[in-house]
Coordinates of N, CA and C in Angstrom, one line a residue:
M1 N 31.0 33.3 -2.0 CA 29.7 33.7 -2.5 C 29.2 35.0 -1.8
E2 N 29.9 35.3 -0.7 CA 29.5 36.4 0.1 C 29.7 37.8 -0.6
S3 N 30.6 37.8 -1.5 CA 30.9 39.0 -2.3 C 29.7 39.5 -3.1
I4 N 28.8 38.5 -3.5 CA 27.7 38.8 -4.3 C 26.6 39.6 -3.5
K5 N 26.6 39.4 -2.2 CA 25.5 40.0 -1.4 C 26.0 41.4 -1.0
Y6 N 25.8 42.4 -1.9 CA 26.1 43.8 -1.6 C 25.0 44.7 -2.1
N7 N 24.9 45.9 -1.5 CA 23.9 46.9 -1.9 C 24.7 48.1 -2.5
K8 N 24.2 48.6 -3.6 CA 24.8 49.8 -4.1 C 24.4 51.0 -3.2
P9 N 25.4 51.8 -2.9 CA 25.0 52.9 -2.0 C 24.2 54.0 -2.6
D10 N 24.2 54.1 -3.9 CA 23.4 55.2 -4.5 C 22.4 54.6 -5.6
D11 N 21.9 53.4 -5.4 CA 21.0 52.8 -6.4 C 19.6 53.3 -6.3
G12 N 19.3 54.0 -5.2 CA 17.9 54.6 -5.1 C 16.9 53.6 -4.8
G13 N 17.2 52.3 -4.9 CA 16.2 51.2 -4.6 C 16.2 50.8 -3.2
G14 N 15.7 49.6 -3.0 CA 15.7 49.1 -1.6 C 15.4 47.6 -1.6
S15 N 15.6 47.0 -0.5 CA 15.3 45.6 -0.4 C 13.8 45.4 -0.3
E16 N 13.4 44.2 -0.2 CA 12.0 43.8 0.0 C 11.4 44.4 1.3
Q17 N 12.2 44.6 2.3 CA 11.8 45.1 3.6 C 11.4 46.5 3.5
D18 N 11.9 47.3 2.5 CA 11.6 48.7 2.3 C 10.2 48.9 1.6
T19 N 9.7 47.9 1.0 CA 8.4 48.0 0.2 C 7.3 48.6 1.0
P20 N 7.0 48.0 2.2 CA 5.8 48.5 2.9 C 6.0 50.0 3.2
K21 N 7.2 50.5 3.4 CA 7.4 51.9 3.7 C 7.1 52.8 2.6
E22 N 7.2 52.3 1.3 CA 6.9 53.0 0.1 C 5.3 53.0 -0.1
E23 N 4.7 51.9 0.3 CA 3.2 51.7 0.1 C 2.5 52.6 1.0
K24 N 3.0 52.8 2.3 CA 2.2 53.5 3.3 C 2.0 55.0 2.9
P25 N 3.1 55.7 2.4 CA 2.8 57.1 2.0 C 1.9 57.2 0.8
S26 N 2.0 56.2 -0.1 CA 1.2 56.3 -1.3 C -0.3 56.2 -1.0
S27 N -0.6 55.2 -0.1 CA -2.0 55.1 0.3 C -2.5 56.3 1.1
L28 N -1.7 56.9 1.9 CA -2.0 58.2 2.6 C -2.3 59.3 1.6
I29 N -1.5 59.4 0.6 CA -1.7 60.5 -0.5 C -3.0 60.2 -1.2
E30 N -3.3 58.9 -1.5 CA -4.5 58.5 -2.2 C -5.7 58.9 -1.4
K31 N -5.7 58.7 -0.1 CA -6.8 59.1 0.8 C -7.0 60.7 0.7
I32 N -5.9 61.4 0.8 CA -6.0 62.9 0.8 C -6.6 63.3 -0.6
Q33 N -6.1 62.7 -1.7 CA -6.6 63.1 -3.0 C -8.1 62.8 -3.2
Q34 N -8.5 61.6 -2.7 CA -9.9 61.2 -2.9 C -10.9 61.8 -1.9
L35 N -10.5 61.9 -0.7 CA -11.4 62.3 0.4 C -11.1 63.6 1.1
G36 N -9.9 64.1 0.9 CA -9.5 65.3 1.5 C -9.1 65.2 3.0
Q37 N -8.9 64.0 3.4 CA -8.5 63.8 4.8 C -7.7 62.5 4.9
T38 N -7.0 62.4 6.0 CA -6.0 61.3 6.2 C -6.6 60.0 6.7
N39 N -7.8 60.1 7.4 CA -8.4 59.0 8.0 C -9.9 59.0 7.7
V40 N -10.4 57.8 7.5 CA -11.9 57.7 7.2 C -12.5 57.0 8.4
P41 N -13.6 57.6 9.0 CA -14.3 57.0 10.1 C -14.9 55.6 9.7
Q42 N -14.7 54.6 10.5 CA -15.1 53.3 10.2 C -16.3 52.9 11.1
L43 N -17.2 52.1 10.5 CA -18.3 51.6 11.3 C -17.8 50.5 12.3
A44 N -18.4 50.5 13.4 CA -18.1 49.4 14.4 C -18.3 48.1 13.8
Q45 N -17.5 47.1 14.3 CA -17.6 45.8 13.8 C -18.9 45.1 14.0
D46 N -19.6 45.6 15.1 CA -20.9 45.0 15.5 C -22.1 45.8 15.0
S47 N -21.8 46.7 14.0 CA -22.9 47.6 13.5 C -23.9 46.7 12.8
K48 N -25.2 47.0 13.1 CA -26.3 46.2 12.5 C -27.1 46.9 11.4
I49 N -26.6 48.1 11.1 CA -27.3 48.9 10.0 C -26.4 49.1 8.9
H50 N -26.9 48.9 7.7 CA -26.2 49.1 6.4 C -26.7 50.4 5.8
C51 N -25.8 51.2 5.2 CA -26.3 52.5 4.5 C -26.1 52.3 3.0
L52 N -27.1 52.5 2.3 CA -27.1 52.4 0.8 C -27.4 53.8 0.2
T53 N -26.4 54.3 -0.6 CA -26.6 55.6 -1.2 C -27.0 55.5 -2.6
I54 N -28.0 56.3 -3.0 CA -28.5 56.4 -4.4 C -28.3 57.9 -4.8
V55 N -27.3 58.2 -5.6 CA -27.0 59.6 -5.9 C -26.9 59.7 -7.5
G56 N -27.0 61.0 -7.9 CA -26.8 61.3 -9.3 C -27.9 60.8 -10.1
Q57 N -27.6 60.2 -11.3 CA -28.6 59.7 -12.2 C -28.6 58.2 -12.2
I58 N -29.7 57.6 -12.1 CA -29.8 56.1 -12.0 C -29.6 55.5 -13.4
E59 N -28.5 54.8 -13.6 CA -28.1 54.3 -14.9 C -28.8 53.0 -15.1
G60 N -29.4 52.8 -16.3 CA -30.1 51.6 -16.7 C -29.4 50.8 -17.7
H61 N -30.0 50.5 -18.8 CA -29.5 49.6 -19.8 C -28.4 50.3 -20.7
M62 N -28.4 51.6 -20.7 CA -27.5 52.4 -21.5 C -26.4 53.0 -20.6
T63 N -25.2 53.0 -20.9 CA -24.1 53.6 -20.2 C -24.1 55.1 -20.4
L64 N -24.1 55.9 -19.4 CA -24.1 57.3 -19.5 C -22.7 57.9 -19.7
P65 N -22.5 59.1 -20.1 CA -21.2 59.7 -20.3 C -20.4 59.7 -19.0
P66 N -19.1 59.6 -19.1 CA -18.2 59.5 -17.9 C -18.3 60.7 -16.9
Q67 N -18.7 61.9 -17.5 CA -18.8 63.1 -16.6 C -20.1 63.1 -15.7
N68 N -21.0 62.2 -16.0 CA -22.3 62.1 -15.2 C -22.0 61.3 -13.9
K69 N -22.6 61.9 -12.9 CA -22.5 61.1 -11.6 C -23.7 60.1 -11.6
T70 N -23.4 58.8 -11.5 CA -24.4 57.8 -11.7 C -24.4 56.8 -10.6
T71 N -25.6 56.2 -10.4 CA -25.8 55.0 -9.6 C -26.2 53.9 -10.5
K72 N -25.4 52.8 -10.6 CA -25.6 51.7 -11.5 C -26.5 50.7 -10.9
Y73 N -27.6 50.3 -11.5 CA -28.5 49.4 -10.8 C -27.9 47.9 -10.8
E74 N -27.0 47.6 -11.7 CA -26.3 46.3 -11.6 C -25.4 46.2 -10.4
H75 N -25.0 47.4 -9.8 CA -24.2 47.4 -8.6 C -25.1 47.3 -7.4
L76 N -26.3 47.9 -7.4 CA -27.2 47.9 -6.2 C -27.9 46.6 -6.0
I77 N -28.3 45.9 -7.1 CA -29.1 44.7 -6.9 C -28.3 43.6 -6.2
P78 N -27.0 43.3 -6.6 CA -26.3 42.3 -5.8 C -26.1 42.7 -4.3
Q79 N -25.9 44.1 -4.1 CA -25.8 44.6 -2.7 C -27.1 44.2 -1.9
L80 N -28.2 44.4 -2.5 CA -29.5 44.2 -1.8 C -29.7 42.7 -1.5
V81 N -29.3 41.9 -2.5 CA -29.3 40.4 -2.2 C -28.4 40.0 -1.1
A82 N -27.2 40.6 -1.0 CA -26.2 40.3 0.1 C -26.8 40.8 1.4
I83 N -27.5 42.0 1.4 CA -28.0 42.5 2.7 C -29.1 41.6 3.2
E84 N -29.9 41.1 2.3 CA -31.0 40.1 2.7 C -30.4 38.9 3.3
Q85 N -29.3 38.4 2.8 CA -28.7 37.1 3.2 C -27.8 37.3 4.4
N86 N -27.3 38.5 4.7 CA -26.4 38.7 5.8 C -27.1 38.8 7.1
P87 N -26.9 37.8 8.0 CA -27.6 37.8 9.3 C -27.1 39.0 10.2
K88 N -25.9 39.5 10.0 CA -25.4 40.6 10.8 C -26.1 41.9 10.6
I89 N -26.6 42.1 9.4 CA -27.3 43.3 9.0 C -28.8 43.2 9.4
E90 N -29.3 44.0 10.3 CA -30.7 44.0 10.8 C -31.5 45.1 10.2
G91 N -30.9 46.1 9.6 CA -31.7 47.2 9.1 C -31.0 47.9 8.0
L92 N -31.7 48.6 7.1 CA -31.1 49.3 5.9 C -31.6 50.7 5.9
L93 N -30.6 51.6 5.8 CA -30.9 53.1 5.6 C -30.5 53.4 4.2
V94 N -31.5 54.0 3.5 CA -31.3 54.4 2.1 C -31.3 55.9 2.0
V95 N -30.2 56.4 1.5 CA -30.0 57.9 1.4 C -30.1 58.3 -0.1
L96 N -31.1 59.1 -0.4 CA -31.3 59.5 -1.8 C -31.0 61.0 -2.1
N97 N -30.3 61.2 -3.1 CA -30.1 62.5 -3.7 C -29.9 62.3 -5.2
T98 N -31.0 62.1 -5.9 CA -31.0 61.7 -7.3 C -31.9 62.5 -8.2
V99 N -31.5 62.7 -9.4 CA -32.3 63.4 -10.4 C -33.2 62.4 -11.1
G100 N -33.2 61.2 -10.8 CA -34.0 60.2 -11.5 C -33.2 59.4 -12.5
G101 N -33.8 58.9 -13.6 CA -33.0 58.1 -14.6 C -33.9 57.1 -15.2
D102 N -33.3 55.9 -15.5 CA -34.0 54.8 -16.2 C -35.2 54.3 -15.4
V103 N -36.4 54.3 -16.0 CA -37.6 53.9 -15.3 C -37.6 52.4 -14.8
E104 N -37.2 51.5 -15.7 CA -37.2 50.1 -15.3 C -36.2 49.8 -14.3
A105 N -35.0 50.4 -14.4 CA -33.9 50.2 -13.4 C -34.4 50.7 -12.0
G106 N -35.0 51.9 -12.0 CA -35.6 52.5 -10.8 C -36.6 51.6 -10.2
L107 N -37.5 51.1 -11.0 CA -38.6 50.2 -10.5 C -38.0 48.9 -10.0
A108 N -37.0 48.4 -10.6 CA -36.3 47.1 -10.2 C -35.7 47.3 -8.8
I109 N -35.1 48.5 -8.5 CA -34.5 48.8 -7.2 C -35.6 49.0 -6.2
S110 N -36.7 49.6 -6.6 CA -37.8 49.9 -5.7 C -38.5 48.6 -5.3
E111 N -38.7 47.7 -6.2 CA -39.3 46.4 -5.9 C -38.5 45.5 -5.0
M112 N -37.1 45.6 -5.1 CA -36.2 44.8 -4.3 C -36.2 45.4 -2.9
L113 N -36.3 46.7 -2.8 CA -36.3 47.4 -1.4 C -37.6 47.1 -0.7
S114 N -38.7 47.1 -1.4 CA -40.0 46.9 -0.8 C -40.2 45.4 -0.4
S115 N -39.5 44.5 -1.0 CA -39.6 43.1 -0.7 C -38.6 42.5 0.3
L116 N -37.7 43.4 0.8 CA -36.7 43.0 1.8 C -37.4 42.6 3.1
S117 N -37.0 41.6 3.7 CA -37.6 41.1 5.0 C -37.1 41.9 6.2
K118 N -36.1 42.7 6.0 CA -35.5 43.5 7.1 C -36.0 44.9 7.1
P119 N -36.1 45.6 8.2 CA -36.6 47.0 8.3 C -35.8 47.9 7.4
T120 N -36.5 48.8 6.7 CA -35.8 49.8 5.8 C -36.4 51.2 6.0
V121 N -35.5 52.2 6.0 CA -35.9 53.6 6.2 C -35.2 54.4 5.1
S122 N -35.9 55.3 4.4 CA -35.3 56.1 3.4 C -35.3 57.6 3.8
I123 N -34.3 58.3 3.3 CA -34.3 59.7 3.6 C -33.9 60.5 2.3
V124 N -34.7 61.4 1.9 CA -34.4 62.2 0.7 C -33.7 63.5 1.1
L125 N -32.5 63.6 0.6 CA -31.6 64.8 0.9 C -31.4 65.5 -0.4
G126 N -31.6 66.8 -0.5 CA -31.4 67.5 -1.7 C -32.5 67.3 -2.7
G127 N -32.6 66.1 -3.3 CA -33.7 65.8 -4.2 C -33.9 64.3 -4.4
G128 N -35.1 63.9 -4.7 CA -35.5 62.6 -5.0 C -36.5 62.6 -6.2
H129 N -35.9 63.0 -7.3 CA -36.8 63.4 -8.5 C -37.2 62.2 -9.3
S130 N -38.2 62.4 -10.1 CA -38.6 61.4 -11.2 C -38.7 60.0 -10.6
I131 N -37.9 59.1 -11.1 CA -38.0 57.7 -10.7 C -37.4 57.5 -9.3
G132 N -36.8 58.6 -8.7 CA -36.4 58.5 -7.3 C -37.6 58.5 -6.4
V133 N -38.8 58.9 -6.8 CA -40.0 59.0 -6.0 C -40.4 57.5 -5.6
P134 N -40.5 56.6 -6.5 CA -40.8 55.2 -6.1 C -39.8 54.6 -5.2
I135 N -38.5 54.9 -5.4 CA -37.5 54.4 -4.6 C -37.6 54.9 -3.1
A136 N -37.9 56.2 -3.0 CA -38.1 56.8 -1.7 C -39.3 56.2 -0.9
V137 N -40.4 55.9 -1.6 CA -41.6 55.4 -0.9 C -41.5 53.9 -0.7
S138 N -40.6 53.2 -1.3 CA -40.5 51.7 -1.3 C -40.1 51.2 0.1
C139 N -39.5 52.0 0.9 CA -39.1 51.6 2.3 C -40.2 51.6 3.3
D140 N -40.0 50.9 4.4 CA -41.0 50.8 5.4 C -41.4 52.2 6.0
Y141 N -40.5 53.1 6.1 CA -40.8 54.5 6.6 C -39.9 55.4 5.8
S142 N -40.4 56.6 5.5 CA -39.6 57.5 4.6 C -39.6 58.9 5.3
Y143 N -38.4 59.6 5.1 CA -38.2 60.9 5.6 C -37.7 61.8 4.4
I144 N -38.0 63.1 4.6 CA -37.5 64.0 3.6 C -37.0 65.3 4.4
A145 N -35.8 65.8 4.0 CA -35.3 67.0 4.6 C -36.2 68.2 4.2
E146 N -36.2 69.2 5.1 CA -37.1 70.3 4.9 C -36.8 71.0 3.6
T147 N -35.6 71.1 3.2 CA -35.2 71.8 2.0 C -35.2 70.9 0.7
A148 N -35.4 69.6 0.9 CA -35.3 68.7 -0.2 C -36.6 68.8 -1.1
T149 N -36.4 68.4 -2.4 CA -37.6 68.5 -3.3 C -37.7 67.1 -4.1
M150 N -38.9 66.9 -4.6 CA -39.2 65.8 -5.4 C -40.0 66.2 -6.6
T151 N -39.6 65.9 -7.8 CA -40.2 66.3 -9.0 C -41.1 65.1 -9.5
I152 N -42.4 65.4 -9.7 CA -43.3 64.4 -10.2 C -43.7 64.8 -11.6
H153 N -43.4 64.0 -12.6 CA -43.8 64.4 -14.0 C -44.1 63.1 -14.7
P154 N -44.7 63.2 -15.9 CA -45.0 62.0 -16.7 C -43.8 61.4 -17.3
I155 N -43.9 60.1 -17.6 CA -42.8 59.4 -18.2 C -42.5 59.9 -19.7
R156 N -41.3 60.0 -20.0 CA -40.9 60.4 -21.4 C -39.9 59.5 -22.0
L157 N -39.9 59.4 -23.3 CA -38.9 58.5 -24.0 C -37.8 59.4 -24.6
T158 N -36.6 58.8 -24.6 CA -35.5 59.5 -25.3 C -35.0 58.6 -26.4
G159 N -34.4 59.3 -27.4 CA -33.9 58.5 -28.6 C -35.0 58.3 -29.6
L160 N -34.8 57.4 -30.5 CA -35.7 57.2 -31.7 C -36.9 56.3 -31.2
F161 N -38.1 56.7 -31.5 CA -39.3 55.8 -31.3 C -40.3 56.0 -32.4
I162 N -41.1 55.0 -32.6 CA -42.1 55.0 -33.7 C -43.3 55.7 -33.2
G163 N -43.8 56.7 -34.0 CA -45.0 57.5 -33.7 C -46.2 56.8 -34.1
V164 N -46.6 55.7 -33.4 CA -47.8 55.0 -33.7 C -48.6 54.8 -32.4
P165 N -49.9 54.5 -32.4 CA -50.7 54.4 -31.2 C -50.1 53.4 -30.2
Q166 N -49.5 52.3 -30.7 CA -49.0 51.3 -29.8 C -47.9 51.9 -28.9
T167 N -47.1 52.8 -29.4 CA -46.0 53.5 -28.6 C -46.6 54.2 -27.4
F168 N -47.7 55.0 -27.7 CA -48.4 55.7 -26.6 C -49.1 54.8 -25.6
E169 N -49.6 53.7 -26.1 CA -50.2 52.7 -25.2 C -49.2 52.1 -24.3
Y170 N -48.0 51.9 -24.8 CA -46.9 51.3 -24.1 C -46.4 52.3 -23.0
L171 N -46.3 53.6 -23.4 CA -46.0 54.7 -22.4 C -47.0 54.8 -21.3
D172 N -48.3 54.7 -21.7 CA -49.4 54.8 -20.7 C -49.3 53.6 -19.7
K173 N -49.0 52.4 -20.2 CA -48.9 51.2 -19.3 C -47.7 51.4 -18.4
M174 N -46.6 51.9 -18.9 CA -45.4 52.0 -18.1 C -45.7 53.1 -17.0
Q175 N -46.4 54.1 -17.4 CA -46.7 55.2 -16.4 C -47.6 54.6 -15.3
D176 N -48.5 53.7 -15.7 CA -49.4 53.1 -14.7 C -48.6 52.3 -13.7
R177 N -47.6 51.6 -14.1 CA -46.7 50.8 -13.2 C -46.1 51.7 -12.1
V178 N -45.7 52.9 -12.5 CA -45.1 53.8 -11.6 C -46.2 54.4 -10.6
V179 N -47.3 54.8 -11.2 CA -48.4 55.3 -10.4 C -48.9 54.3 -9.4
N180 N -49.1 53.0 -9.8 CA -49.6 52.0 -8.9 C -48.6 51.7 -7.8
F181 N -47.3 51.7 -8.1 CA -46.3 51.4 -7.1 C -46.3 52.5 -6.1
V182 N -46.3 53.7 -6.5 CA -46.2 54.8 -5.5 C -47.5 54.9 -4.6
T183 N -48.6 54.7 -5.2 CA -49.9 54.8 -4.4 C -50.0 53.6 -3.5
K184 N -49.4 52.4 -3.9 CA -49.5 51.2 -3.0 C -48.5 51.4 -1.8
H185 N -47.4 52.1 -2.0 CA -46.4 52.1 -0.9 C -46.3 53.5 -0.2
S186 N -47.4 54.3 -0.4 CA -47.4 55.6 0.3 C -48.9 55.9 0.6
K187 N -49.1 57.0 1.2 CA -50.5 57.4 1.6 C -51.2 58.3 0.5
I188 N -50.5 58.7 -0.5 CA -51.1 59.5 -1.5 C -52.1 58.8 -2.4
T189 N -53.2 59.4 -2.8 CA -54.2 58.8 -3.6 C -53.8 58.8 -5.1
E190 N -54.3 58.0 -5.9 CA -54.0 57.9 -7.3 C -54.4 59.2 -8.0
E191 N -55.6 59.8 -7.6 CA -56.1 61.0 -8.2 C -55.1 62.2 -7.9
K192 N -54.7 62.3 -6.6 CA -53.8 63.4 -6.3 C -52.4 63.2 -7.0
F193 N -51.9 62.0 -7.0 CA -50.6 61.8 -7.7 C -50.7 62.2 -9.1
K194 N -51.7 61.7 -9.8 CA -51.9 62.1 -11.3 C -52.1 63.6 -11.5
E195 N -52.8 64.2 -10.5 CA -53.0 65.7 -10.6 C -51.6 66.4 -10.5
L196 N -50.8 65.9 -9.6 CA -49.4 66.5 -9.5 C -48.6 66.2 -10.7
M197 N -48.8 65.1 -11.3 CA -48.0 64.6 -12.4 C -48.3 65.4 -13.7
F198 N -49.6 65.8 -13.9 CA -50.0 66.4 -15.1 C -50.3 67.9 -14.9
E199 N -49.9 68.5 -13.8 CA -50.2 69.9 -13.6 C -49.3 70.8 -14.5
K200 N -50.0 71.9 -15.0 CA -49.3 72.8 -15.9 C -48.9 74.1 -15.2
G201 N -47.8 74.7 -15.6 CA -47.4 76.0 -15.0 C -46.5 75.9 -13.8
N202 N -46.4 74.7 -13.2 CA -45.5 74.6 -12.1 C -44.0 74.5 -12.5
L203 N -43.8 73.7 -13.5 CA -42.4 73.6 -14.0 C -42.3 74.4 -15.2
T204 N -41.1 75.1 -15.4 CA -40.9 76.1 -16.4 C -41.0 75.5 -17.8
R205 N -40.3 74.4 -18.1 CA -40.3 73.8 -19.4 C -40.9 72.4 -19.5
D206 N -41.8 72.1 -18.6 CA -42.3 70.7 -18.5 C -43.6 70.8 -17.8
I207 N -44.4 69.7 -17.8 CA -45.6 69.6 -17.0 C -45.3 68.7 -15.8
G208 N -45.9 68.9 -14.7 CA -45.6 68.2 -13.5 C -45.5 69.2 -12.3
T209 N -45.0 68.6 -11.2 CA -45.0 69.4 -10.0 C -43.7 69.2 -9.2
N210 N -43.1 70.3 -8.7 CA -41.9 70.2 -7.9 C -42.4 70.3 -6.4
V211 N -42.3 69.2 -5.7 CA -42.9 69.1 -4.3 C -41.7 69.3 -3.3
V212 N -41.9 70.3 -2.4 CA -40.9 70.6 -1.4 C -41.2 69.8 -0.1
G213 N -40.2 69.5 0.7 CA -40.3 68.7 1.9 C -41.6 68.6 2.6
T214 N -42.1 69.7 3.2 CA -43.4 69.7 3.9 C -44.6 69.3 3.1
D215 N -44.6 69.8 1.8 CA -45.7 69.5 0.9 C -45.7 68.0 0.6
A216 N -44.6 67.3 0.5 CA -44.5 65.9 0.2 C -45.2 65.1 1.3
V217 N -45.0 65.6 2.6 CA -45.7 65.0 3.7 C -47.2 65.3 3.7
K218 N -47.5 66.5 3.4 CA -48.9 66.9 3.4 C -49.7 66.1 2.3
Y219 N -49.1 65.8 1.2 CA -49.8 65.0 0.2 C -49.8 63.5 0.5
G220 N -49.1 63.1 1.5 CA -49.0 61.7 1.9 C -48.0 60.9 1.1
L221 N -47.1 61.6 0.4 CA -46.1 60.9 -0.4 C -45.0 60.4 0.5
I222 N -44.6 61.2 1.4 CA -43.5 60.9 2.4 C -44.1 60.9 3.8
D223 N -43.6 60.0 4.7 CA -44.2 59.9 6.0 C -43.9 61.1 6.9
E224 N -42.6 61.6 6.9 CA -42.3 62.6 7.9 C -41.1 63.5 7.4
V225 N -41.1 64.8 7.8 CA -40.0 65.7 7.6 C -39.0 65.4 8.6
G226 N -37.7 65.2 8.2 CA -36.7 64.9 9.2 C -35.3 64.7 8.6
G227 N -34.3 64.5 9.4 CA -33.0 64.3 8.9 C -32.4 63.0 9.3
L228 N -31.1 63.0 9.4 CA -30.4 61.7 9.6 C -30.7 61.2 11.0
G229 N -30.7 62.0 12.0 CA -30.9 61.6 13.4 C -32.3 60.9 13.6
Q230 N -33.3 61.5 13.0 CA -34.7 60.9 13.1 C -34.7 59.6 12.4
A231 N -34.1 59.6 11.2 CA -34.1 58.4 10.4 C -33.4 57.2 11.1
M232 N -32.3 57.5 11.7 CA -31.6 56.4 12.5 C -32.4 55.9 13.7
K233 N -33.0 56.9 14.4 CA -33.8 56.6 15.5 C -35.0 55.7 15.1
K234 N -35.7 56.0 14.0 CA -36.8 55.3 13.5 C -36.4 53.9 13.1
L235 N -35.2 53.8 12.4 CA -34.8 52.5 12.0 C -34.4 51.6 13.2
N236 N -33.8 52.1 14.2 CA -33.5 51.3 15.4 C -34.8 50.8 16.1
E237 N -35.9 51.7 16.0 CA -37.2 51.3 16.6 C -37.8 50.1 15.8
L238 N -37.7 50.2 14.4 CA -38.2 49.1 13.6 C -37.4 47.8 13.8
I239 N -36.1 48.0 13.9 CA -35.3 46.8 14.2 C -35.7 46.1 15.5
A240 N -35.9 46.9 16.5 CA -36.3 46.3 17.8 C -37.7 45.6 17.7
I241 N -38.6 46.2 17.0 CA -39.9 45.6 16.8 C -39.8 44.3 16.0
N242 N -39.0 44.3 14.9 CA -38.7 43.1 14.1 C -38.1 42.0 14.9
S243 N -37.1 42.4 15.8 CA -36.4 41.4 16.6 C -37.4 40.7 17.6
E244 N -38.3 41.5 18.2 CA -39.3 41.0 19.1 C -40.2 40.0 18.4
G245 N -40.6 40.4 17.2 CA -41.5 39.5 16.4 C -40.8 38.2 16.1
I246 N -39.5 38.2 15.7 CA -38.8 37.0 15.4 C -38.6 36.1 16.6
E247 N -38.3 36.7 17.8 CA -38.2 36.0 19.0 C -39.5 35.3 19.4
G248 N -40.6 36.1 19.2 CA -41.9 35.5 19.5 C -42.3 34.3 18.6
M249 N -41.9 34.4 17.4 CA -42.2 33.3 16.4 C -41.4 32.0 16.8
V250 N -40.1 32.2 17.3 CA -39.2 31.1 17.7 C -39.8 30.4 18.9
Q251 N -40.2 31.3 19.9 CA -40.8 30.7 21.1 C -42.1 29.9 20.8

């Protein structure tokens, strides 16, 4: 039976032991193609901070075209539940660069962030427009980059809708939900927020206001102008305060 156990010298294949050697280059090529580098920095095993990114357009009940960069709310909600349940995660950093999107999906994410028992800090980089505004203010403390902007405008409907008074009443109630959430979780007054929302002449083809970093802080919408370093420092401070409070309750 020994004559059966032979390898063809030119078969181009390999035994099972050669398989890992073939997988290694392919995973390396995949990293280069996707990330442009051979190695990805990893978080330490004992890291107590989780980073959640909200980028592109917030996708709601309708699937957007494949060329759109989207954040799907059905992906974020289970992550937030897992963050709340995981005892190893003590704080959450939310990084925003979004053009907005589905109102109800954005409000769902905002409500979950605001109701987390763990410290949360948000940072707006690039832009936190439209429904990105409630998400940015939903955290315990918020930062905005000096060059970042936030567009505040009225809610609009897309697609077919019935032109009757009830439709406009529904729009008005939905808008009130956004206004109430933002004013409750930030220092901006309802009057000022509505003034920015309905201002004419600021946006070229729409009504509303484009608020740049320092102005967002001046209006009380965002807590502070800052970047990643300041956000991480603040989050570590909130984690320390939260840990002291839990220890005090246990004692």
